[in-house]
Short mmCIF file of C-alpha atoms and ligand atoms in Angstrom, two decimals:
data_model
loop_
_atom_site.label_atom_id
_atom_site.label_comp_id
_atom_site.label_asym_id
_atom_site.label_seq_id
_atom_site.Cartn_x
_atom_site.Cartn_y
_atom_site.Cartn_z
CA MET I 238 0.09 -0.02 0.02
CA ALA I 239 2.82 2.55 0.84
CA GLY I 240 4.46 1.60 -2.12
CA GLN I 241 1.47 2.60 -4.38
CA ARG I 242 1.03 5.79 -2.51
CA ILE I 243 4.84 6.80 -2.98
CA LEU I 244 4.61 5.88 -6.37
CA ASN I 245 1.39 7.86 -7.23
CA SER I 246 2.69 10.88 -5.70
CA LYS I 247 6.43 10.52 -7.40
CA LEU I 248 3.98 10.39 -10.83
CA GLN I 249 1.62 13.30 -9.71
CA THR I 250 4.38 15.83 -9.48
CA PRO I 251 5.54 15.87 -12.87
CA LEU I 252 2.10 15.52 -14.16
CA GLU I 253 1.20 18.55 -12.11
CA GLN I 254 3.90 20.62 -13.55
CA ARG I 255 2.85 19.58 -17.13
CA GLN I 256 -0.53 20.81 -16.38
CA ARG I 257 0.92 24.15 -15.03
CA GLN I 258 3.12 24.16 -18.37
CA GLN I 259 -0.22 23.90 -20.26
CA ARG I 260 1.11 20.81 -22.04
CA PHE I 261 -0.75 17.97 -20.31
CA MET I 262 -2.02 15.49 -22.47
CA GLU I 263 -5.77 14.37 -21.86
CA PRO I 264 -7.18 12.38 -24.58
CA PRO I 265 -10.42 14.02 -25.41
CA PRO I 266 -13.73 11.98 -24.98
CA ALA I 267 -14.39 9.82 -27.93
CA GLY I 268 -17.77 11.24 -28.24
CA THR I 269 -16.59 14.85 -28.31
CA VAL I 270 -14.38 14.21 -31.20
CA ALA I 271 -16.97 12.15 -33.24
CA SER I 272 -19.49 14.98 -32.74
CA LEU I 273 -17.46 17.70 -34.33
CA ILE I 274 -16.27 17.96 -37.72
CA ASP I 275 -12.89 16.52 -38.36
CA PHE I 276 -9.91 18.84 -39.20
CA GLY I 277 -7.61 16.82 -36.59
CA SER I 278 -7.33 13.24 -37.53
CA ASN I 279 -4.60 11.48 -40.05
CA ASP I 280 -7.56 9.74 -42.05
CA THR I 281 -6.90 12.20 -44.76
CA LEU I 282 -8.84 10.39 -47.56
CA SER I 283 -11.63 9.89 -45.31
CA ILE I 284 -11.80 6.04 -46.09
CA SER I 285 -11.96 5.34 -42.27
CA SER I 286 -14.59 7.71 -41.21
CA SER I 287 -16.79 7.33 -44.23
CA ARG I 288 -16.85 3.48 -43.32
CA VAL I 289 -15.73 2.80 -47.16
CA LEU I 290 -12.85 1.09 -45.45
CA THR I 291 -15.31 -0.81 -43.31
CA ARG I 292 -17.00 -2.34 -46.25
CA ALA I 293 -13.76 -3.27 -48.01
CA PHE I 294 -12.37 -4.72 -44.84
CA LEU I 295 -15.76 -6.92 -44.61
CA ALA I 296 -15.17 -7.97 -48.14
CA GLN I 297 -11.85 -9.28 -47.27
CA LEU I 298 -13.22 -11.32 -44.37
CA ASP I 299 -15.70 -12.67 -46.90
CA ALA I 300 -13.07 -13.76 -49.36
CA HIS I 301 -11.37 -15.59 -46.50
CA PRO I 302 -14.40 -17.49 -44.71
CA ASN I 303 -11.78 -19.91 -43.03
CA PHE I 304 -9.43 -17.43 -41.57
CA ILE I 305 -7.67 -17.70 -38.24
CA VAL I 306 -7.92 -14.41 -36.19
CA GLY I 307 -4.37 -14.57 -34.55
CA SER I 308 -0.89 -15.17 -36.04
CA THR I 309 -0.35 -17.33 -33.01
CA SER I 310 3.38 -16.78 -32.57
CA THR I 311 6.28 -14.46 -33.55
CA ARG I 312 7.52 -14.17 -37.03
CA ILE I 313 10.44 -16.45 -36.49
CA PHE I 314 8.34 -19.44 -35.39
CA GLU I 315 4.63 -20.06 -36.57
CA GLY I 316 3.79 -16.25 -37.00
CA THR I 317 4.45 -16.13 -40.71
CA SER I 318 1.11 -17.03 -42.57
CA GLN I 319 0.71 -17.50 -46.17
CA TYR I 320 -1.61 -14.21 -45.87
CA LEU I 321 1.16 -12.13 -44.14
CA ASP I 322 3.84 -13.47 -46.86
CA ASP I 323 1.40 -12.53 -49.55
CA ILE I 324 0.79 -8.89 -48.46
CA GLU I 325 4.54 -8.32 -48.13
CA ARG I 326 5.17 -9.44 -51.57
CA ASP I 327 2.19 -7.48 -52.89
CA LEU I 328 3.33 -4.34 -51.09
CA ALA I 329 6.81 -4.66 -52.21
CA ARG I 330 5.52 -4.80 -55.93
CA PHE I 331 2.94 -1.96 -55.30
CA HIS I 332 5.67 0.45 -53.95
CA ASN I 333 8.30 -0.99 -56.47
CA ALA I 334 10.59 -1.94 -54.15
CA PRO I 335 12.82 -5.33 -53.69
CA ALA I 336 11.35 -6.64 -50.50
CA GLY I 337 8.78 -5.74 -47.59
CA LEU I 338 8.70 -6.58 -43.90
CA PHE I 339 5.46 -5.82 -42.31
CA PHE I 340 4.83 -4.67 -38.73
CA ASN I 341 1.85 -3.91 -36.15
CA SER I 342 2.66 -0.08 -36.33
CA GLY I 343 5.18 2.26 -37.72
CA PHE I 344 6.60 2.94 -34.46
CA ASP I 345 7.52 -0.56 -34.09
CA ALA I 346 9.01 -0.64 -37.73
CA ASN I 347 11.02 2.57 -37.06
CA VAL I 348 12.52 1.09 -33.87
CA ALA I 349 13.32 -2.14 -35.61
CA LEU I 350 15.01 -0.62 -38.48
CA TRP I 351 17.23 1.96 -36.69
CA SER I 352 18.17 -0.18 -33.69
CA THR I 353 19.45 -2.97 -35.90
CA ILE I 354 20.50 -1.76 -39.70
CA PRO I 355 22.94 0.90 -39.39
CA ARG I 356 26.30 -0.83 -38.11
CA PRO I 357 28.68 0.67 -35.34
CA ASP I 358 30.97 2.45 -37.69
CA ASP I 359 28.08 4.04 -39.83
CA VAL I 360 26.64 7.47 -39.15
CA VAL I 361 23.03 8.20 -39.43
CA LEU I 362 22.40 11.74 -40.56
CA HIS I 363 18.94 13.11 -39.60
CA ASP I 364 16.46 15.92 -40.14
CA GLU I 365 16.06 17.57 -36.72
CA TYR I 366 12.25 17.07 -37.12
CA ILE I 367 12.24 13.21 -37.76
CA HIS I 368 9.64 11.14 -35.79
CA ALA I 369 10.03 10.04 -32.08
CA SER I 370 10.40 6.32 -33.15
CA ILE I 371 13.57 6.82 -35.35
CA HIS I 372 14.90 8.62 -32.31
CA ASP I 373 14.19 5.67 -30.14
CA GLY I 374 15.54 3.15 -32.60
CA MET I 375 18.68 5.14 -33.19
CA ARG I 376 19.20 5.24 -29.23
CA ARG I 377 19.02 1.63 -29.15
CA GLY I 378 21.27 1.08 -32.15
CA ARG I 379 25.12 1.45 -32.25
CA ALA I 380 25.64 3.99 -35.15
CA LYS I 381 26.79 7.29 -34.21
CA THR I 382 24.10 10.05 -35.18
CA LYS I 383 24.04 13.76 -36.36
CA MET I 384 21.50 16.12 -36.96
CA PHE I 385 20.95 18.80 -39.69
CA ALA I 386 18.51 21.78 -39.44
CA HIS I 387 14.99 21.00 -40.70
CA ASN I 388 15.05 21.06 -44.50
CA ASP I 389 18.20 23.20 -44.61
CA LEU I 390 20.24 22.02 -47.45
CA GLU I 391 23.34 24.31 -46.67
CA ASP I 392 23.34 22.54 -43.00
CA PHE I 393 22.77 19.22 -44.85
CA ARG I 394 26.03 19.71 -47.04
CA ARG I 395 27.99 21.12 -44.08
CA CYS I 396 27.19 18.08 -41.85
CA LEU I 397 27.45 15.61 -44.71
CA GLU I 398 31.13 17.28 -45.31
CA ASP I 399 32.02 16.91 -41.58
CA ILE I 400 31.10 13.25 -41.40
CA LYS I 401 33.09 12.67 -44.66
CA HIS I 402 36.34 14.15 -42.81
CA ASN I 403 35.76 13.12 -39.29
CA HIS I 404 34.18 9.47 -39.31
CA GLY I 405 36.41 7.78 -41.88
CA LEU I 406 33.65 7.94 -44.76
CA LYS I 407 36.24 9.18 -47.26
CA GLU I 408 37.55 5.60 -47.72
CA GLY I 409 34.04 4.46 -48.58
CA LYS I 410 33.91 1.58 -46.33
CA ASN I 411 31.18 2.81 -44.19
CA VAL I 412 27.82 4.07 -44.72
CA VAL I 413 25.94 7.40 -43.93
CA PHE I 414 22.22 6.72 -43.71
CA VAL I 415 20.28 9.67 -44.39
CA ALA I 416 16.93 9.78 -42.61
CA VAL I 417 14.17 12.03 -43.59
CA GLU I 418 10.32 12.08 -43.84
CA SER I 419 8.38 12.72 -46.97
CA PHE I 420 5.69 15.11 -45.37
CA TYR I 421 6.83 16.36 -42.08
CA SER I 422 4.02 15.24 -39.64
CA MET I 423 3.86 18.19 -37.49
CA ASP I 424 4.67 20.85 -40.15
CA GLY I 425 3.20 19.63 -43.29
CA ASP I 426 6.28 20.43 -45.40
CA VAL I 427 7.91 18.29 -47.92
CA VAL I 428 11.47 17.06 -47.83
CA PRO I 429 13.59 18.61 -50.68
CA ILE I 430 14.99 14.95 -51.51
CA ARG I 431 15.97 15.64 -55.21
CA GLU I 432 18.45 18.47 -54.08
CA MET I 433 19.74 16.22 -51.18
CA LEU I 434 20.27 13.48 -53.57
CA GLU I 435 22.48 15.65 -55.68
CA ILE I 436 24.38 17.17 -52.57
CA SER I 437 25.25 13.73 -51.45
CA LYS I 438 26.60 12.85 -54.97
CA GLN I 439 28.80 15.66 -54.85
CA VAL I 440 30.21 15.26 -51.32
CA LEU I 441 30.38 11.36 -51.35
CA PRO I 442 31.16 10.56 -55.01
CA GLN I 443 31.87 7.08 -53.98
CA GLY I 444 28.04 6.75 -53.32
CA ASN I 445 28.37 5.25 -49.84
CA VAL I 446 25.00 6.85 -48.70
CA VAL I 447 21.72 5.02 -47.83
CA TYR I 448 18.75 7.12 -47.98
CA SER I 449 15.68 6.59 -45.73
CA ILE I 450 12.25 8.06 -46.30
CA ASP I 451 9.45 7.77 -43.88
CA GLU I 452 6.45 8.08 -45.90
CA ALA I 453 3.88 7.94 -42.95
CA HIS I 454 2.01 10.93 -44.53
CA SER I 455 2.39 10.39 -48.07
CA ASN I 456 1.21 6.78 -48.27
CA GLY I 457 -2.04 6.62 -50.03
CA VAL I 458 -1.92 10.21 -50.69
CA ILE I 459 0.32 10.94 -53.71
CA GLY I 460 2.23 9.11 -56.51
CA PRO I 461 0.68 6.52 -59.07
CA ASN I 462 -2.28 4.71 -56.94
CA GLY I 463 -1.13 6.53 -53.94
CA SER I 464 2.31 4.68 -53.74
CA GLY I 465 4.13 7.71 -52.24
CA LEU I 466 6.39 10.51 -52.76
CA VAL I 467 9.40 8.37 -54.04
CA CYS I 468 7.31 6.85 -56.52
CA HIS I 469 5.94 10.17 -57.43
CA TYR I 470 9.54 11.23 -58.24
CA GLY I 471 10.50 7.92 -59.70
CA LEU I 472 13.25 7.80 -57.18
CA GLU I 473 12.87 4.06 -56.18
CA LYS I 474 16.36 2.96 -57.12
CA GLU I 475 17.97 5.80 -55.24
CA ILE I 476 16.22 5.31 -51.86
CA GLY I 477 17.52 2.21 -50.17
CA LEU I 478 14.90 2.21 -47.25
CA ARG I 479 11.33 3.29 -47.08
CA LEU I 480 8.58 3.22 -44.31
CA HIS I 481 5.11 3.24 -45.28
CA THR I 482 2.62 3.26 -42.49
CA CYS I 483 -1.03 2.14 -42.89
CA GLY I 484 -2.75 4.38 -40.06
CA LYS I 485 -2.89 7.59 -41.90
CA GLY I 486 -4.12 7.81 -45.44
CA LEU I 487 -4.77 4.11 -45.56
CA GLY I 488 -7.17 4.32 -42.57
CA SER I 489 -6.03 1.11 -40.44
CA THR I 490 -2.86 0.45 -38.66
CA GLY I 491 0.44 -1.14 -39.33
CA ALA I 492 3.45 -0.33 -41.54
CA VAL I 493 5.99 -1.81 -43.99
CA VAL I 494 9.43 -1.24 -44.46
CA LEU I 495 10.56 -1.51 -47.93
CA ALA I 496 14.33 -2.60 -48.45
CA SER I 497 16.49 -4.97 -50.02
CA GLU I 498 15.93 -8.90 -49.05
CA THR I 499 19.31 -8.64 -47.13
CA VAL I 500 18.10 -5.89 -44.75
CA ARG I 501 14.82 -7.52 -44.51
CA MET I 502 16.32 -10.79 -43.29
CA ALA I 503 18.70 -8.92 -40.77
CA MET I 504 15.67 -7.34 -39.36
CA ILE I 505 14.02 -10.65 -38.97
CA ASN I 506 17.18 -11.86 -37.12
CA TYR I 507 18.24 -9.10 -35.12
CA SER I 508 15.23 -6.55 -34.39
CA ARG I 509 14.12 -7.54 -30.74
CA ASN I 510 10.43 -6.28 -31.71
CA VAL I 511 10.37 -8.72 -34.56
CA VAL I 512 11.83 -11.68 -32.56
CA PHE I 513 10.07 -11.24 -29.48
CA SER I 514 6.63 -9.96 -30.48
CA THR I 515 3.66 -11.74 -31.90
CA ALA I 516 3.41 -11.52 -35.58
CA PRO I 517 0.45 -9.11 -37.13
CA SER I 518 -2.75 -10.73 -37.01
CA PHE I 519 -5.07 -11.74 -39.84
CA VAL I 520 -7.43 -8.82 -38.82
CA THR I 521 -4.70 -6.47 -39.18
CA VAL I 522 -3.46 -7.61 -42.41
CA ALA I 523 -7.07 -7.76 -43.91
CA ALA I 524 -7.83 -4.16 -42.86
CA VAL I 525 -4.28 -3.19 -44.67
CA ARG I 526 -4.97 -5.18 -47.87
CA ALA I 527 -8.44 -3.71 -48.02
CA GLY I 528 -6.91 -0.11 -47.65
CA TYR I 529 -4.40 -0.67 -50.33
CA GLU I 530 -7.19 -2.09 -52.84
CA LEU I 531 -9.28 1.07 -52.24
CA ALA I 532 -6.14 3.30 -52.63
CA ALA I 533 -5.36 1.70 -56.02
CA SER I 534 -9.30 1.99 -57.14
CA GLU I 535 -11.30 4.60 -58.99
CA GLU I 536 -12.72 5.60 -55.71
CA GLY I 537 -9.09 6.11 -54.31
CA GLU I 538 -8.10 8.46 -57.03
CA LYS I 539 -11.13 10.45 -56.63
CA ARG I 540 -10.57 10.79 -53.04
CA ARG I 541 -6.66 11.94 -53.96
CA GLN I 542 -8.05 14.36 -56.04
CA ARG I 543 -10.63 15.53 -53.78
CA LEU I 544 -7.89 15.89 -51.13
CA GLN I 545 -5.87 17.98 -53.43
CA GLN I 546 -8.63 20.25 -54.53
CA ASN I 547 -9.72 20.72 -50.93
CA THR I 548 -6.30 21.46 -49.62
CA ARG I 549 -5.78 24.03 -52.42
CA TYR I 550 -9.12 25.37 -51.46
CA PHE I 551 -8.24 25.79 -47.81
CA GLN I 552 -4.82 27.62 -48.94
CA HIS I 553 -6.63 29.83 -51.05
CA ARG I 554 -9.18 31.00 -48.34
CA VAL I 555 -6.23 31.64 -46.00
CA ALA I 556 -4.21 33.55 -48.40
CA GLU I 557 -7.06 35.68 -49.59
CA HIS I 558 -8.57 36.49 -46.29
CA PRO I 559 -8.24 40.44 -45.94
CA LYS I 560 -6.51 40.06 -42.71
CA TRP I 561 -4.14 37.45 -43.34
CA ALA I 562 -1.26 39.30 -44.42
CA GLU I 563 -1.26 41.45 -41.13
CA VAL I 564 -2.01 38.35 -38.75
CA THR I 565 1.08 36.36 -40.25
CA ALA I 566 3.39 39.41 -40.12
CA LYS I 567 2.59 40.07 -36.66
CA GLY I 568 3.16 36.48 -35.81
CA ILE I 569 -0.44 35.93 -34.43
CA ILE I 570 -0.72 32.89 -36.52
CA ARG I 571 2.13 31.76 -38.78
CA ILE I 572 2.10 28.84 -41.16
CA PRO I 573 5.60 28.12 -41.93
CA ALA I 574 4.83 25.95 -45.00
CA SER I 575 2.69 28.56 -46.69
CA GLU I 576 5.91 29.75 -48.58
CA ASP I 577 5.78 26.73 -50.59
CA TRP I 578 2.06 26.91 -51.46
CA GLY I 579 1.54 26.33 -55.11
CA SER I 580 5.24 25.67 -55.80
CA ARG I 581 4.92 21.69 -56.58
CA SER I 582 2.45 19.48 -58.47
CA PHE I 583 0.68 18.42 -55.16
CA GLU I 584 0.13 20.10 -51.89
CA THR I 585 0.44 18.38 -48.33
CA PRO I 586 -2.79 18.47 -46.31
CA ILE I 587 -1.23 19.14 -42.86
CA PHE I 588 -1.05 22.64 -41.66
CA ALA I 589 0.71 24.06 -38.42
CA LEU I 590 -0.95 27.34 -37.13
CA ILE I 591 1.84 28.45 -34.87
CA THR I 592 0.81 30.80 -32.14
CA PRO I 593 2.76 33.10 -29.78
CA PRO I 594 3.67 31.17 -26.46
CA GLY I 595 0.78 30.07 -24.52
CA GLN I 596 -1.97 30.96 -26.87
CA ALA I 597 -2.47 27.37 -28.70
CA ASN I 598 -4.77 26.05 -26.16
CA GLU I 599 -7.02 29.18 -26.36
CA LEU I 600 -6.99 28.91 -30.09
CA ALA I 601 -7.93 25.08 -30.09
CA GLU I 602 -10.82 25.66 -27.71
CA HIS I 603 -11.95 28.82 -29.85
CA ILE I 604 -12.25 26.42 -32.83
CA HIS I 605 -13.85 23.48 -30.89
CA ALA I 606 -16.65 25.84 -29.49
CA ALA I 607 -17.43 26.71 -33.46
CA GLY I 608 -17.92 22.99 -34.06
CA TYR I 609 -14.74 21.73 -35.76
CA TRP I 610 -12.22 19.27 -34.16
CA LEU I 611 -8.30 19.55 -34.39
CA ASP I 612 -5.43 19.38 -31.87
CA SER I 613 -3.14 21.69 -30.11
CA VAL I 614 0.48 20.37 -29.93
CA HIS I 615 3.05 21.20 -27.61
CA TYR I 616 6.79 20.30 -26.45
CA PRO I 617 8.11 17.45 -26.48
CA ILE I 618 5.84 16.63 -29.64
CA VAL I 619 7.26 19.97 -31.32
CA PRO I 620 10.03 22.21 -30.24
CA LYS I 621 9.48 24.43 -26.89
CA ASP I 622 8.69 27.70 -28.56
CA LEU I 623 6.78 26.24 -31.45
CA SER I 624 3.40 25.17 -29.94
CA ARG I 625 0.71 25.16 -32.42
CA VAL I 626 -2.76 24.06 -33.54
CA ARG I 627 -2.45 21.31 -36.06
CA LEU I 628 -5.17 21.28 -38.79
CA THR I 629 -5.48 18.50 -41.22
CA VAL I 630 -7.77 18.98 -44.58
CA HIS I 631 -9.53 15.66 -45.57
CA ALA I 632 -11.17 14.50 -48.78
CA ASP I 633 -14.55 14.24 -47.40
CA ASN I 634 -14.36 17.86 -45.87
CA THR I 635 -16.73 20.21 -47.84
CA GLU I 636 -16.06 23.74 -48.96
CA GLU I 637 -18.60 25.03 -46.55
CA GLN I 638 -16.59 23.45 -43.77
CA ILE I 639 -13.15 24.55 -45.13
CA GLU I 640 -14.70 28.18 -45.19
CA GLY I 641 -16.25 27.71 -41.67
CA VAL I 642 -12.89 26.77 -40.10
CA VAL I 643 -10.79 29.35 -41.85
CA LYS I 644 -13.32 32.07 -40.67
CA THR I 645 -13.29 30.73 -37.13
CA PHE I 646 -9.18 30.95 -36.61
CA MET I 647 -9.08 34.18 -38.50
CA ASP I 648 -11.90 35.72 -36.36
CA TRP I 649 -9.68 34.85 -33.35
CA ALA I 650 -6.65 36.19 -35.07
CA THR I 651 -8.28 39.49 -35.80
CA ARG I 652 -9.69 39.82 -32.36
CA GLN I 653 -6.10 39.38 -31.03
CA LEU I 654 -5.01 41.96 -33.80
CA GLY I 655 -7.56 44.40 -32.10
CA GLN I 656 -6.33 43.74 -28.52
CA GLU I 657 -2.58 44.32 -29.69
CA ARG I 658 -3.52 47.51 -31.23
CA ARG I 659 -5.43 48.60 -28.03
CA GLN I 660 -2.25 47.72 -26.12
CA THR I 661 -0.05 49.80 -28.19
CA LYS I 662 -2.22 52.53 -27.87
CA LEU I 663 -2.22 52.47 -24.02
C1 LIG X 735 6.27 10.24 -39.62
C2 LIG X 735 5.85 9.11 -38.89
N1 LIG X 735 6.60 8.03 -38.63
C3 LIG X 735 5.97 6.93 -37.85
C4 LIG X 735 4.89 7.04 -37.32
C5 LIG X 735 4.25 5.91 -36.39
O1 LIG X 735 3.30 5.22 -36.91
P1 LIG X 735 2.00 4.40 -36.34
O2 LIG X 735 1.15 5.39 -35.97
O3 LIG X 735 1.69 3.41 -37.50
O4 LIG X 735 2.84 3.74 -35.22
C6 LIG X 735 4.14 8.20 -37.27
C7 LIG X 735 2.85 8.58 -36.48
O5 LIG X 735 2.64 9.27 -35.88
C8 LIG X 735 4.58 9.58 -38.15
O6 LIG X 735 4.05 10.63 -37.99
#
């Protein structure tokens, strides 16, 4: 009893501190989210919330009436069913990759990849904004790591030069892994991958670089049949490692690492979360197969187009708002990725509405009160001084909903402008 009391009080203190700092995470009641218009979830193609995926999933169950629910064991023993084998082969083909290894989640997949594949004399050079799961994997791994400033090509070049001269990379015996994300999950900007490839060719002409792109937020959303950013640019041969998660655009859960057969076998042999964990179940894989079939169908193509249209419409409503220039110039709401709007053949549906310190929760509550759901995000998920409201556009959002949510946050921002003016006069 005393042990429980001591434990609770030890845990309570840091939780109270989080509350005071306005970064306490309390999952909203499920009913609240469901009753509001979705500008928060990662279901960007709206295939999950619209129940289109439910129907495709039930069709998978019908097509396999004798299915066994559980995988019954780890991959290295009885857990590799024919159904799991088939999806790995099919996903590798779909994304034009040599081989695939399927995991229960993207988090698991990244930990498996980064804890086992880079060897002790290798170096992992990563963008400062890569996902927490890559950090956790690297921490467990034995390669050195180095970070470059987010999407900063000059800093990327400087870091590569430094690694080349100070980590024995010149001889070409060891590898620099470059870890980036296709669409950054909290900022919605895009990795300048073609420019990075060019730089690494110049700095390391021996080619001892392995690129890894985490395609969590581009999977299903762009590229032929939704196959992602690497396929969109036709860079399959240049990117050695890819991670495609299924819990965002594809509406369910799980993830596939796309790599060479050697990397695949190394992960099966050495990744603790492969060896010591129950293999993905039939139910997980059936939902994934249903999601991929939808992504590759006419319905999937229509949804991708609608998502692009909606995203452009959102950008248009923001950029054309009479107060936007002043609001953003004064830092009341900034959307850093807005500099890139319209510069590519596609747009990303994630928007970071960065507020002055201490105001992200107030903005989120104002938007909730108007009937729209989205999330405020704080440190440690984003850097300390960059709290924000994260807004995601979906294929099934209507123009009216988009107009409504933009009006709502711009009303808040305009009110803040008024307050600022009054304070300046005083
Ligand atoms: C870039 C990135 N990688 C990996 C993950 C983890 O994927 P999952 O949700 O399937 O565990 C996420 C999810 O937040 C992500 O945004």
